[in-house]
mmCIF file of C-alpha atoms and ligand atoms in Angstrom:
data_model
loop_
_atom_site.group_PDB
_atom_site.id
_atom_site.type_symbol
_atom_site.label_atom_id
_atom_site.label_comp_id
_atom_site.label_asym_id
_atom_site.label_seq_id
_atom_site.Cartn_x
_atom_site.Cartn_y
_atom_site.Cartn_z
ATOM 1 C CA UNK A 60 50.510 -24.320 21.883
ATOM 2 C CA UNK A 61 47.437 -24.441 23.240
ATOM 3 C CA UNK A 62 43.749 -25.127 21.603
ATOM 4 C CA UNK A 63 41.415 -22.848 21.938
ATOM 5 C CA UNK A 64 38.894 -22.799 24.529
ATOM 6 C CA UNK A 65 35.966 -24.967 24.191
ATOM 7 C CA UNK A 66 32.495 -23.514 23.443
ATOM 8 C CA UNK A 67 31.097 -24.276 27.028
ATOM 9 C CA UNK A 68 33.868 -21.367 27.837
ATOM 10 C CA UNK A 69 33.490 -19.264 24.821
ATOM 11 C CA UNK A 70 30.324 -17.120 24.579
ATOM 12 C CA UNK A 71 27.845 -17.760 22.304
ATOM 13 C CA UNK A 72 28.589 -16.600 18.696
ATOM 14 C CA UNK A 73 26.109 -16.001 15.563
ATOM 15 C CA UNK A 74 25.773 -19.370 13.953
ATOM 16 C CA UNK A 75 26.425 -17.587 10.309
ATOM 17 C CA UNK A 76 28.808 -14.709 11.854
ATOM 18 C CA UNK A 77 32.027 -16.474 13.939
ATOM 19 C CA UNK A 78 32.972 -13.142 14.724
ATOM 20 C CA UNK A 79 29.619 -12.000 15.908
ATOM 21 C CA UNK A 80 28.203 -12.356 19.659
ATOM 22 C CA UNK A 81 24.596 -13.781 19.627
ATOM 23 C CA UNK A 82 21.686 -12.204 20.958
ATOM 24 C CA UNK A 83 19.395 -14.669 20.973
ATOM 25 C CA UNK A 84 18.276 -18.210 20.684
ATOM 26 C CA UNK A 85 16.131 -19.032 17.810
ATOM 27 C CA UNK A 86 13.069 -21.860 19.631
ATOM 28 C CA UNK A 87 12.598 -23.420 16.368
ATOM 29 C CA UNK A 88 16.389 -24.552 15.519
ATOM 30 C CA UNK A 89 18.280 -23.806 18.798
ATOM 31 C CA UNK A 90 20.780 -22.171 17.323
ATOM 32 C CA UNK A 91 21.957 -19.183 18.297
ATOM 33 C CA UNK A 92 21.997 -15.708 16.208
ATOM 34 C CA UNK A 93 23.363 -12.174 16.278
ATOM 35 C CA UNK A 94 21.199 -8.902 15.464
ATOM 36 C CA UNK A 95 21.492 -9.249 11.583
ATOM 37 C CA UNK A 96 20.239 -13.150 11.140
ATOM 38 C CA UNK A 97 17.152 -12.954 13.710
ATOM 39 C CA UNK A 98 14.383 -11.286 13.096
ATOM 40 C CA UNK A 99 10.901 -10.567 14.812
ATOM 41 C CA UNK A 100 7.973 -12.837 13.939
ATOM 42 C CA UNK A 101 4.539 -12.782 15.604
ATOM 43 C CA UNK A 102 5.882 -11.932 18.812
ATOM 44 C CA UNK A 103 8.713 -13.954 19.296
ATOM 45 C CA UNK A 104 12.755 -13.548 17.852
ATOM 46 C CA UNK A 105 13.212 -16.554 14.969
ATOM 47 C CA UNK A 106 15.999 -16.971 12.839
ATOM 48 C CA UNK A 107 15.522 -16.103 9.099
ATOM 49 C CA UNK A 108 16.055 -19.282 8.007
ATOM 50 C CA UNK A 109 13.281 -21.247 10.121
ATOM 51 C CA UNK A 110 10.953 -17.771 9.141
ATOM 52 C CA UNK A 111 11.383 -18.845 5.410
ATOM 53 C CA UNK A 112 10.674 -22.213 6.264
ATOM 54 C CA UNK A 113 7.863 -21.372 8.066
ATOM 55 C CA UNK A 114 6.401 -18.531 5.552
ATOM 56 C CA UNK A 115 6.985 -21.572 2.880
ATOM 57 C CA UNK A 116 4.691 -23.718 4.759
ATOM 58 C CA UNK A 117 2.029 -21.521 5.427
ATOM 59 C CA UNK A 118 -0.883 -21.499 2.307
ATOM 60 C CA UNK A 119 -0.437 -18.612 0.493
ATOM 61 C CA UNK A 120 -3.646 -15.958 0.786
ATOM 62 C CA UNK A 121 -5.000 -17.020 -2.737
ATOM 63 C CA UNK A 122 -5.246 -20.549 -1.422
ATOM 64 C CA UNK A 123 -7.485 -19.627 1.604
ATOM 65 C CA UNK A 124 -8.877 -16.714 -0.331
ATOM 66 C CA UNK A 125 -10.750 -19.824 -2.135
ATOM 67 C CA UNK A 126 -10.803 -22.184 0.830
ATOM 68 C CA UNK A 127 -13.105 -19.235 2.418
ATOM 69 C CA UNK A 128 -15.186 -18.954 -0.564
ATOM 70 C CA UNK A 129 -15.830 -22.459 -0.765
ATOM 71 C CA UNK A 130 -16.602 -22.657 2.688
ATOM 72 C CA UNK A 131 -19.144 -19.376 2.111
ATOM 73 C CA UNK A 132 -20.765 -20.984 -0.850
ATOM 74 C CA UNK A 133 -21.276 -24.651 1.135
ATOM 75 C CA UNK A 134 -23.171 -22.032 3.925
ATOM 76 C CA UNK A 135 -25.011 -20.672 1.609
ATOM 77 C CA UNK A 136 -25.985 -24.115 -0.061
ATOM 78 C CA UNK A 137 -27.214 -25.444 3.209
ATOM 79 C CA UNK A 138 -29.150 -22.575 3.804
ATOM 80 C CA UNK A 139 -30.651 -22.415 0.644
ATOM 81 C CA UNK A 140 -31.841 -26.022 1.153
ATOM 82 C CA UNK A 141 -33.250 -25.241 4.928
ATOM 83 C CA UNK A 142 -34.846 -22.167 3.425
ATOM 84 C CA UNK A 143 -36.320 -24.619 0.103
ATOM 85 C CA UNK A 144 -37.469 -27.537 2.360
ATOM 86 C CA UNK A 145 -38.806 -25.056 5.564
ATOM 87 C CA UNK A 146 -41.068 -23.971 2.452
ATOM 88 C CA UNK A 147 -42.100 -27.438 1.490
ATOM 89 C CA UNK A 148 -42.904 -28.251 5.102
ATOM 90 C CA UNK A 149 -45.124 -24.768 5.110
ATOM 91 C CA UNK A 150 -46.874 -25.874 2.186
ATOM 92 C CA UNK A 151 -47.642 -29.230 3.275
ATOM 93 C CA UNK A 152 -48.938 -27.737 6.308
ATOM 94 C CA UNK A 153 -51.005 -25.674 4.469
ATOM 95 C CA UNK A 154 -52.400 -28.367 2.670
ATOM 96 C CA UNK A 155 -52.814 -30.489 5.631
ATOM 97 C CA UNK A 156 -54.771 -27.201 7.361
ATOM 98 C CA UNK A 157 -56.784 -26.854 4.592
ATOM 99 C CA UNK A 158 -57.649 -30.360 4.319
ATOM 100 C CA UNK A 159 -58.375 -30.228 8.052
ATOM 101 C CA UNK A 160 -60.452 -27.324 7.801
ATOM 102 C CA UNK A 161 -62.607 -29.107 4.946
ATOM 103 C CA UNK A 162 -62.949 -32.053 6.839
ATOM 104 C CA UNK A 163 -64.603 -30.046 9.822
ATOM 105 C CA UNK A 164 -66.677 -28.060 7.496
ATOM 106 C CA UNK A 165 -67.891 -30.894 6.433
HETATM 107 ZN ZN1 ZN B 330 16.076 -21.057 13.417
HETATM 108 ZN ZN1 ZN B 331 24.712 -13.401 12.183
#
């Protein structure tokens, strides 16, 4: 009897499917995968498992749905406040103009 060939020998198999040769190598776990367990993902060929794994870490859209409206109403804060104090600066320079003028009138 003898065992079977080692897997430096053998070819690479799908890591769920013994019987299936793999096509690829997924970069996040190094394992390898046929047709049916690796899928496309922004450009690159990723296992389904590390996709899930990596869809689960993500922050769904609601979460930076609000993290962009937050972000829009802090902008709009600030601006508000440049807009309120440019205002009180104009003023005061008004004042200070008017004052100025007075003084060289007389
Ligand atoms: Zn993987
Ligand atoms: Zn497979």
């Amino acid at each position: 009897m003898t065992p079977p060939p080692p897997e430096t020998v053998s070819r690479a198999r799908c890591r769920n499917h013994a019987d299936r040769e793999a096509v690829a190598r997924c970069p996040e776990c190094g394992h390898t995968f046929c047709r049916e367990c690796i899928v496309e993902h922004e450009g690159r060929m990723i296992c389904k498992e590390c996709l899930e794994k990596l869809l689960a870490q993500k922050p769904d859209r609601r979460g930076r749905m609000y993290l962009r409206r937050a972000a829009l109403w802090g902008l709009s804060l600030i601006s508000f406040l440049l807009t309120w104090s440019f205002f009180l600066l104009l003023g005061r320079l008004m004042i200070l103009l008017q004052d100025l003028r007075r003084g060289l009138a007389g």
